[in-house]
XYZ file of C-alpha atoms in Angstrom:
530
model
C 25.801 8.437 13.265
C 24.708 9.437 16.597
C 27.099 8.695 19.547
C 25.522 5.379 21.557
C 25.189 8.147 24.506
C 23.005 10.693 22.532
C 20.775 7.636 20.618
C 19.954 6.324 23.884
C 18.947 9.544 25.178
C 16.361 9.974 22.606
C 15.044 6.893 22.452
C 15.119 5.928 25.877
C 11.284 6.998 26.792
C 9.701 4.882 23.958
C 12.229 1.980 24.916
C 11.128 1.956 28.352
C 7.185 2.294 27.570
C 7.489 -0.336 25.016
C 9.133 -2.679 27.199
C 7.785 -1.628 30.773
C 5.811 -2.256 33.516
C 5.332 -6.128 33.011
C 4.030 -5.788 29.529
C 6.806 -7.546 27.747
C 10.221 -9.015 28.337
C 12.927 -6.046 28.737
C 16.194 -5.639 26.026
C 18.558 -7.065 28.987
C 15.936 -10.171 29.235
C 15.769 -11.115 25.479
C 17.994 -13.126 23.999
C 21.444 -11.922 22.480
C 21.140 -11.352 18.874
C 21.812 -14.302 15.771
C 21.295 -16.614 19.045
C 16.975 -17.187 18.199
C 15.893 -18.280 14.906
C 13.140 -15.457 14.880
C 12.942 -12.531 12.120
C 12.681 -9.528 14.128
C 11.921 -6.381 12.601
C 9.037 -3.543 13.944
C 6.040 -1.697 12.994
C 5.717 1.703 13.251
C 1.738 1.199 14.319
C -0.292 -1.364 14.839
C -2.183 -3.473 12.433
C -4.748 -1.252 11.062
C -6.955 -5.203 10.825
C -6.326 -8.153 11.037
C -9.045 -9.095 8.707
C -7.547 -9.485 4.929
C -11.360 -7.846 3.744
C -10.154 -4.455 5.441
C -6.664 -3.836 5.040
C -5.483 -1.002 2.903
C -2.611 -0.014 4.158
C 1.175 -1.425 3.139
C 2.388 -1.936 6.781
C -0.862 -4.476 7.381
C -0.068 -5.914 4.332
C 3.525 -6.927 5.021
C 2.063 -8.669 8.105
C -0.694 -10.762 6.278
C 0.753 -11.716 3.504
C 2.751 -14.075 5.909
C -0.509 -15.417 6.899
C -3.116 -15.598 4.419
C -2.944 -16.390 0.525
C -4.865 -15.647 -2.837
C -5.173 -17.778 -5.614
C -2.385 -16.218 -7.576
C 0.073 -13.566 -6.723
C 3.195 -11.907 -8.143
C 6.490 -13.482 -7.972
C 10.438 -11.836 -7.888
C 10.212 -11.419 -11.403
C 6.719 -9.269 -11.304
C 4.588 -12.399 -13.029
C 1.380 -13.605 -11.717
C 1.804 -17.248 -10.518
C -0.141 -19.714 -8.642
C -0.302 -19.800 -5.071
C -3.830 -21.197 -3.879
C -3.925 -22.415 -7.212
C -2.211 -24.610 -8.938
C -3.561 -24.018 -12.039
C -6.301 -22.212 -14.010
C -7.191 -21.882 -17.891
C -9.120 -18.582 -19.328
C -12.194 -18.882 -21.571
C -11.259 -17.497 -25.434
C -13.794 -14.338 -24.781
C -11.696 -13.458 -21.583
C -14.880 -13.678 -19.273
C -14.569 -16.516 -18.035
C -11.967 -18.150 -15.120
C -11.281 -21.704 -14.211
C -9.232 -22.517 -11.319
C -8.149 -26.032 -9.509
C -7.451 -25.570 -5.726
C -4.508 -27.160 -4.604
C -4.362 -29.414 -1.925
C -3.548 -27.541 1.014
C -4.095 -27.050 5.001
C -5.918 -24.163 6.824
C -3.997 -23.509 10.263
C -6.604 -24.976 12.159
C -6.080 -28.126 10.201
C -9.198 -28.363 7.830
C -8.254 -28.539 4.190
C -8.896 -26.153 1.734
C -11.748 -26.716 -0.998
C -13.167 -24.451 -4.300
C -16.090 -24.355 -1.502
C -13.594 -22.047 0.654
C -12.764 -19.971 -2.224
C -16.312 -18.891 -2.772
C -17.539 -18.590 0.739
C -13.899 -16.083 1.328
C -14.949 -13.883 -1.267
C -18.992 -13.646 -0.748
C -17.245 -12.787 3.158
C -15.664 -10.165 2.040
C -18.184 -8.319 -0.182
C -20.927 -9.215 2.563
C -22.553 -6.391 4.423
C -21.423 -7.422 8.046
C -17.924 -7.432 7.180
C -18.532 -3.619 5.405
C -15.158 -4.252 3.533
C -13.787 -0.307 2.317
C -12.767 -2.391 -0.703
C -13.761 -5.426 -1.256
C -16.428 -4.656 -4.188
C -12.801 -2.844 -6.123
C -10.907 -6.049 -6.403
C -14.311 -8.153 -6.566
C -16.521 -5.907 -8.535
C -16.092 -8.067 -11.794
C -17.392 -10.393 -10.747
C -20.919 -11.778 -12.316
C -23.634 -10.490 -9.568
C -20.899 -9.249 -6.986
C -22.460 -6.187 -6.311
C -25.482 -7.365 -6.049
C -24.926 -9.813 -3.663
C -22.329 -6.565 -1.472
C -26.079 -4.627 -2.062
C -27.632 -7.418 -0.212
C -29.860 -7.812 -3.115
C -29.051 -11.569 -3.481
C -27.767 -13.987 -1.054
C -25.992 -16.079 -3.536
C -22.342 -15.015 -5.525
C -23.458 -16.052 -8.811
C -20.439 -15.343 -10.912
C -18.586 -17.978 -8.725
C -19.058 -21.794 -9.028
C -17.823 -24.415 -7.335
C -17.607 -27.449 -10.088
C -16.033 -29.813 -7.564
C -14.022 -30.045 -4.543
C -11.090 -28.515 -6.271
C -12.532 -26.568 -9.179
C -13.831 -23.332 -9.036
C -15.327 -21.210 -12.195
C -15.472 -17.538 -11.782
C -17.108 -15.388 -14.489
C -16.347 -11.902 -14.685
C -18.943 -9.229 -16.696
C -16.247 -8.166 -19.401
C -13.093 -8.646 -20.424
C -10.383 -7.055 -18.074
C -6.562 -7.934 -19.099
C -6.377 -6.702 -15.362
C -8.465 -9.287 -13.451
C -5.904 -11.449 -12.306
C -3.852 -8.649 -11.070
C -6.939 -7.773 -9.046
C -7.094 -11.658 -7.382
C -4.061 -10.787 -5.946
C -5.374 -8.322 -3.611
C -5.614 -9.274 0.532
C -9.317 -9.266 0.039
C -9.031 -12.036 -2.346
C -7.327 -14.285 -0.298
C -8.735 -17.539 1.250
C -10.093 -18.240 4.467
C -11.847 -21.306 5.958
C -15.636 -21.424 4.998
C -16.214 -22.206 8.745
C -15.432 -18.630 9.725
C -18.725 -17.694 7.605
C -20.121 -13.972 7.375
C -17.897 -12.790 10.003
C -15.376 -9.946 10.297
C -11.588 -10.914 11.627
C -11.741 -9.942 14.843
C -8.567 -11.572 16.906
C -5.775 -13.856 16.595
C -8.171 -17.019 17.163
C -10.105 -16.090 14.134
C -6.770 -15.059 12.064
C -6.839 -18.060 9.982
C -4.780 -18.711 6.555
C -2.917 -20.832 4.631
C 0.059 -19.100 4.836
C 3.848 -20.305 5.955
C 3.531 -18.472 9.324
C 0.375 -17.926 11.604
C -0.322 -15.329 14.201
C 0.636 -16.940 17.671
C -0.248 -13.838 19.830
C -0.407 -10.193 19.413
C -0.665 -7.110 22.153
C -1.890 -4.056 20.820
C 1.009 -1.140 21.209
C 3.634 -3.745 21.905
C 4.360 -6.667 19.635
C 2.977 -9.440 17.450
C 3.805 -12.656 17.193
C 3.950 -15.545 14.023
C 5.763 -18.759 14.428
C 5.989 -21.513 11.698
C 3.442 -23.582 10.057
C 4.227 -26.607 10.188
C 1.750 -28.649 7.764
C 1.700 -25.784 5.173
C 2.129 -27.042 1.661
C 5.136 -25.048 0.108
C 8.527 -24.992 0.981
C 8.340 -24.732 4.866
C 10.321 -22.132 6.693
C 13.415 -22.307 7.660
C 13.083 -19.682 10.922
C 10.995 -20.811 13.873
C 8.712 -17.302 13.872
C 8.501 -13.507 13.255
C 8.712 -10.712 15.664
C 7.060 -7.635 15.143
C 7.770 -5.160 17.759
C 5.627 -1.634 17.470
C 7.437 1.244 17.479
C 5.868 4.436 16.687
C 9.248 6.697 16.907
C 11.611 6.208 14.124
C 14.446 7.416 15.756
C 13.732 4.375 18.333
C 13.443 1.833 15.743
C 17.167 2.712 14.135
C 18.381 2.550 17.682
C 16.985 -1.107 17.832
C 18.417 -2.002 14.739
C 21.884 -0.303 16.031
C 21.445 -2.748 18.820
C 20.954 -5.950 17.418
C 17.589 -6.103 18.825
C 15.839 -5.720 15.332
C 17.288 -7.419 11.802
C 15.994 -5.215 9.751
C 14.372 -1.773 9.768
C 13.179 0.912 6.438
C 14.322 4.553 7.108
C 12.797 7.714 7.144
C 14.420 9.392 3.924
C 16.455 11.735 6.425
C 18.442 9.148 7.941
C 19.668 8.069 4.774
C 22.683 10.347 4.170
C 24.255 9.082 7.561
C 23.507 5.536 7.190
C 25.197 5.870 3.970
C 28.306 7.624 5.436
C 28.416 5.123 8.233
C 31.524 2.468 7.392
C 29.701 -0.086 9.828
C 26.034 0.159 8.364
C 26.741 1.547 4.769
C 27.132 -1.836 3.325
C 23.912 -3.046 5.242
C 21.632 -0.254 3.349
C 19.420 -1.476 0.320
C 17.645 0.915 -2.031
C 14.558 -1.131 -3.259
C 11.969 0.366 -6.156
C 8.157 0.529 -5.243
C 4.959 1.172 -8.114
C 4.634 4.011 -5.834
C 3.369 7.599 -6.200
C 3.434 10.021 -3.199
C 1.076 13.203 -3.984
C -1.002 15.879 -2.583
C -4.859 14.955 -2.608
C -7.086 17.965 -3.870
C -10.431 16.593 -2.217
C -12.927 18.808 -4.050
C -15.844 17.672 -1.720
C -14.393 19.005 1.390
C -12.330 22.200 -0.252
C -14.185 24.092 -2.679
C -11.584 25.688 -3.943
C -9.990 22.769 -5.450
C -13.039 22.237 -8.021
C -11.903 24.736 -9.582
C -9.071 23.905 -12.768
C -7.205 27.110 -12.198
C -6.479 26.657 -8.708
C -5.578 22.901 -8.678
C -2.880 24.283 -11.871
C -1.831 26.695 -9.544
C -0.889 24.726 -6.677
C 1.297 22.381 -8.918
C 3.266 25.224 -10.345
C 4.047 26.926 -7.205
C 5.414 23.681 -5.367
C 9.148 23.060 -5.464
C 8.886 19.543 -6.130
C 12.861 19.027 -7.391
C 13.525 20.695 -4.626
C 11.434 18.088 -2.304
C 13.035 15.198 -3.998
C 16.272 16.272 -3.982
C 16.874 17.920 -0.883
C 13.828 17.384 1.734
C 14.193 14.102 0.817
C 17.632 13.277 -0.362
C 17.496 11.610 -3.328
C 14.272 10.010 -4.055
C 12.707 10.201 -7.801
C 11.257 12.854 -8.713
C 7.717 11.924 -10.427
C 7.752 12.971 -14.036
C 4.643 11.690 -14.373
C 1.380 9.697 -12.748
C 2.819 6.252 -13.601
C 5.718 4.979 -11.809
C 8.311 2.866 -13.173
C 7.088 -0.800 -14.696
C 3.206 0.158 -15.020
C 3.662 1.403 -18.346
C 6.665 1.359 -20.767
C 4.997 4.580 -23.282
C 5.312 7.932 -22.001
C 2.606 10.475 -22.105
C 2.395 13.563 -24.377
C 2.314 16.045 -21.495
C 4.170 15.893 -18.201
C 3.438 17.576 -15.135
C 3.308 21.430 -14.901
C 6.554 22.644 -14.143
C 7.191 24.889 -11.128
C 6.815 28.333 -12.553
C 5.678 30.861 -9.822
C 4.702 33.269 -12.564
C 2.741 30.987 -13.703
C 1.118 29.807 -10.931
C 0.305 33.745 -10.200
C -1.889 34.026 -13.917
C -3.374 30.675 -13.549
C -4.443 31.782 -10.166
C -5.822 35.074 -11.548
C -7.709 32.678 -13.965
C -9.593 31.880 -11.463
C -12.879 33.023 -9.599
C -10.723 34.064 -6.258
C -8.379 35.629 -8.572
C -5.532 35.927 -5.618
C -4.423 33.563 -2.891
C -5.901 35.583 -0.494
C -9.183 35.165 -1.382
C -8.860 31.195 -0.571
C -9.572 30.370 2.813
C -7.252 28.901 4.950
C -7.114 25.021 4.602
C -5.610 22.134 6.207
C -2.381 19.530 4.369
C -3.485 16.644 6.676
C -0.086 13.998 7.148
C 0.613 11.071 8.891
C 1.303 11.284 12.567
C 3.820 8.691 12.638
C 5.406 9.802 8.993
C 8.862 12.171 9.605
C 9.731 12.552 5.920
C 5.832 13.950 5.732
C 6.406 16.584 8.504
C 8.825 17.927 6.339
C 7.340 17.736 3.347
C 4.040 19.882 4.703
C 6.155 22.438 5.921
C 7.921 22.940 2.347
C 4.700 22.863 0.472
C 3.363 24.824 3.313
C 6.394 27.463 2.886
C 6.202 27.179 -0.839
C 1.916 28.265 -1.463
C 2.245 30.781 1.156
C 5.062 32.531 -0.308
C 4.469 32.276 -4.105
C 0.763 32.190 -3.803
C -0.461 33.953 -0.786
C -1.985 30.532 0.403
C -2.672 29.279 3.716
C -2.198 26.023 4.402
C -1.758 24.384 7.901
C 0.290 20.930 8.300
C -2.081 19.089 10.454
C -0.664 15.013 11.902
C -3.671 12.645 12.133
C -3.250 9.207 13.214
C -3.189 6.610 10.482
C -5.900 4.963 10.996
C -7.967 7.607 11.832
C -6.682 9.618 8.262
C -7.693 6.831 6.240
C -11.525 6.927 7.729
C -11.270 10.704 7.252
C -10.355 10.071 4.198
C -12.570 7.351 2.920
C -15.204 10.090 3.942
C -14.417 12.440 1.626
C -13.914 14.831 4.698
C -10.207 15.618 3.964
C -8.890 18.675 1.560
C -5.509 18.542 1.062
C -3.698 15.879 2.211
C -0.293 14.065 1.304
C -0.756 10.634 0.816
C 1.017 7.493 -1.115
C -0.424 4.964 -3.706
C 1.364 1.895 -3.714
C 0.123 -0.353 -6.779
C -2.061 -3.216 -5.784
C -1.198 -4.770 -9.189
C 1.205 -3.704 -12.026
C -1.469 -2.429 -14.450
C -2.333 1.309 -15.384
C -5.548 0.505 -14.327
C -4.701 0.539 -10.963
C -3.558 4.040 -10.888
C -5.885 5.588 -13.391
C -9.348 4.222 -13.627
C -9.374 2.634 -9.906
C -8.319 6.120 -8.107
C -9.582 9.012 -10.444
C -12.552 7.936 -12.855
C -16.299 9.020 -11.610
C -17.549 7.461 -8.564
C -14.536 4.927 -8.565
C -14.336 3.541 -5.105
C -10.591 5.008 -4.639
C -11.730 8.092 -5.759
C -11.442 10.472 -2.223
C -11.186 13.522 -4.527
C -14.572 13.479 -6.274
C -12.662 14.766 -9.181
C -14.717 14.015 -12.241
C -13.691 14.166 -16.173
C -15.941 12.792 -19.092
C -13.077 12.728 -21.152
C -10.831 11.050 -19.026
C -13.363 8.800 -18.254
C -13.813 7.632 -21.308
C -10.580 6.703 -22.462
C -10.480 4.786 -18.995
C -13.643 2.724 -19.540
C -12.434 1.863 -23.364
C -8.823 0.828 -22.508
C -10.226 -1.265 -19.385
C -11.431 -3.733 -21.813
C -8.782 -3.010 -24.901
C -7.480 -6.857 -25.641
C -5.038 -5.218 -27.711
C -1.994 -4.171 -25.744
C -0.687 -1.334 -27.909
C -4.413 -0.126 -28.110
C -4.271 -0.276 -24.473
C -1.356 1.644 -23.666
C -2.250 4.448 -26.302
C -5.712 4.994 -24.431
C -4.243 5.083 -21.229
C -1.121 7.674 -22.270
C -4.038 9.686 -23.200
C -5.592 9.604 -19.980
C -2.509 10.055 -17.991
C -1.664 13.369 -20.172
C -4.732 14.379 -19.483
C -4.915 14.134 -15.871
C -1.817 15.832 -15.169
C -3.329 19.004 -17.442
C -5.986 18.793 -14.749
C -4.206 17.669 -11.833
C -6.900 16.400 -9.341
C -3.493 14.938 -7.914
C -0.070 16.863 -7.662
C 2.429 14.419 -8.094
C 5.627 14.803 -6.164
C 8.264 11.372 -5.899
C 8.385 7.902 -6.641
C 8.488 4.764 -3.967
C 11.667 3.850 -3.146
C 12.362 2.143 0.134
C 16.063 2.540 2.429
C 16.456 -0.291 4.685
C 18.688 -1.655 6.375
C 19.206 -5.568 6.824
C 21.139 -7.402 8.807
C 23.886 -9.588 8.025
C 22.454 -12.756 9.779
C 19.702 -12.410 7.418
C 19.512 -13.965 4.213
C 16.790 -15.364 1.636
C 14.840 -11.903 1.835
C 12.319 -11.932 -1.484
C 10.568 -9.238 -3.105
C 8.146 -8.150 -5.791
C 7.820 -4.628 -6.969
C 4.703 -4.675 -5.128
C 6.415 -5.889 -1.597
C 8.195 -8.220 0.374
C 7.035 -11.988 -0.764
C 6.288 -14.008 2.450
C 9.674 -15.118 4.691
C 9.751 -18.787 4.199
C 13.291 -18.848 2.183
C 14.048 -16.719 5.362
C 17.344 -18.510 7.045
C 19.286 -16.480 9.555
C 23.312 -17.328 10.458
């Protein structure tokens, strides 16, 4: 590791305009470590919302889902259980939902009803909010998009039967749906908030075992302990999530005792490892995650083209991404990560084969590299591991293909507008699962006009084998269909595939009680800290 000295002297500029000029208590004012019972541990931006109808990104996420609660949602072992719900029975055509509300507490004290269910979800399909994604995880529903359309002012697929019974019929029969419910903009807020977007801490109301106590934009938010929530109450008194945009500065706060537990960029993994002190600290923890390079036909015209999306894929070095860029991390043999699907499809990705690449290329109507324009790889400001990345890729088209691509850093939030827009061509991006079905990663992101869709890559085939094994009740039926599709799409590759999720972090020794799905971290209330 870095001498004390030397980490200081890199990190001392953010340190000092994190914690400066009256804006927040200083390192030398705070508290000495394992003396607060407060979970500290930073973002590296801020909250992209704090409105469980917006979020889409994983860092939001891990804040919220401290906060607010679905009706169901996965547990350590991957299995839907009920949160919000304590219990619900299925209708023998699979269309039909019945849930009973538990008795629970909203953090401004009002309980929750099947009323609140029902008003939370018309919220977030509702035209004032403009939820990115609401319509995705709520779509199913009987007259949902009708009602997002503004075409109806009423959620008809949703009834409440009495103060703790709610029925919610869905169009078809989706062995996904509940998977979907588990999504942030499924979770449940208090009726009283009515048509309205999130739009501060006041209005940040859940069910959750913590609730937002304060929160300064480019310096820190704040959750203490809810007292009257329903569950198993938590043991620490609050969470403290500083924002730190440098990584460098965040593993210097973790050095220091000032944070308990921080994820590192993959290039600070070998000397974490190597360290004696922090070695045993370091965790290795699986994500249904696929990091890839976006071929956004609408922006690039190039990349409509088969031969030239083929091409790309066989000229990238992806081992050599995985195993040396990045140190480690799995290299994606496929779409699918690990525990979406146990079958394997007939055909893998296109191997890296610069010869290759050169005839597909020539298949082509630009025939040579050269005759592509230059074109952007868009990354993530705040992302180190994707800095390197676009330069490899970068290195790798230019000298096997003749391309010219330029690394460009965009803010986060600003990327995922750009995005949303369709206004992006090449850019390296992540999909973590929202819930541990292929559906997620094949019909939600890459069928026709699918909402997640930001390449406007479109297949007949492949979306018909989507569309049949969406509704397949038979599970071996199911997987063949969607083995089919996966082959297919990485023949096609509207996505180049590069690693699989896997997270390093390191976690204090004070901290214990840390729980996890493959999806994320579960909220902190078996937290304790010694």
């Amino acid at each position: 590791m870095l001498s004390m000295k030397s980490r200081w002297l890199i990190g001392l500029g953010l340190v000092l305009s994190l914690w400066g000029c009256g804006s927040g208590p200083g390192f030398s004012e705070r508290k000495t470590a394992g003396s607060e019972n407060i979970l500290r541990y930073c973002l590296s931006n801020n909250p992209t919302t704090l409105d469980p109808a917006k979020v889409q990104d994983i860092d939001t996420m891990d804040v919220l889902n401290n906060v607010y609660e679905p009706l169901v949602n996965y547990d350590e072992n991957n299995k839907i259980v009920g949160v919000l719900a304590s219990d619900w029975k299925v209708s023998e055509d699979g269309t039909t939902y019945t849930f009973t509300v538990r008795q629970a507490k909203f953090h401004d004290g009002s309980s929750v009803t099947a009323k609140d269910v029902k008003a939370s979800w018309e919220r977030s399909l509702c035209r004032d909010v403009n939820s990115p994604i609401a319509d995705t995880y709520l779509g199913d529903i009987v007259g949902a998009k009708d009602f997002a359309a503004g075409k109806t002012e009423d959620l008809t697929g949703v009834k409440v039967l009495d103060e703790h019974t709610v029925e919610v019929r869905i169009d078809k029969p989706r062995p996904y749906f509940l998977g979907k419910l588990t999504y942030p903009c499924c979770d449940i807020l208090p009726s009283s908030l009515g048509r309205k977007e999130v739009a501060d801490v006041k209005q940040a109301i859940g069910t959750g075992p913590f609730l937002i106590s304060s929160y300064q934009p480019d310096q820190r938010l704040q959750m203490k302990r809810f007292d009257d929530y329903y569950g198993d109450k938590a043991q620490i008194d609050g969470i403290d999530r500083n924002i730190v945009k440098d990584p460098s500065t965040r593993l210097i706060m973790y050095e220091d005792h000032q944070s308990d537990m921080v994820t590192l960029e993959k290039q600070d993994w070998k000397k974490v490892q190597d360290d004696p002190k922090f070695k045993d600290q370091f965790q290795m923890i699986k994500r249904p995650a696929v990091f890839y390079l976006l071929l956004g036909e609408k922006a690039f015209a190039p990349f409509r083209d088969r031969h030239v999306r083929r091409a790309i894929m066989m000229a990238i070095d992806r081992k050599r991404i995985a195993d040396e860029i990045l140190k480690g991390v799995p290299l994606a043999t496929r779409w699918l990560p690990e525990g979406i699907l146990d079958g394997k499809p007939s055909e893998g990705p296109l191997p890296y084969d610069v010869d290759a690449a050169k005839k597909e290329l020539a298949m082509s109507p630009y025939k040579t590299g050269s005759a592509i324009p230059p074109f952007e790889l868009t990354i993530r400001a705040d992302n180190t591991d994707a800095k390197f990345i676009a330069e490899q890729v970068a290195n790798d088209l230019k000298q096997n293909l003749g391309l010219t691509a330029k690394p460009r850093a965009l803010e986060w939030g600003a990327l995922l507008k750009a995005r949303n827009r369709g206004e992006l061509g090449c850019v390296f991006l992540s999909w973590y699962g929202d819930y541990l079905d292929p559906q997620n990663f094949l019909s939600m992101l890459l069928t026709t006009g699918a909402p997640a869709n930001y390449d406007f890559w479109s297949n007949p085939q492949f979306d018909k084998l989507c569309a049949a094994a969406d509704v397949e009740r038979d599970p071996a039926k199911r997987e063949s269909l969607y083995l089919q599709a996966e082959s297919l799409m990485l023949q096609e590759v509207p996505r180049v595939p590069l690693y699989f999720g896997v997270d390093g972090v390191l976690v204090s020794p004070r901290v214990h009680g840390l729980r996890y799905s493959l999806i994320g971290s579960l909220p902190h209330n078996k937290v304790t800290l010694k």
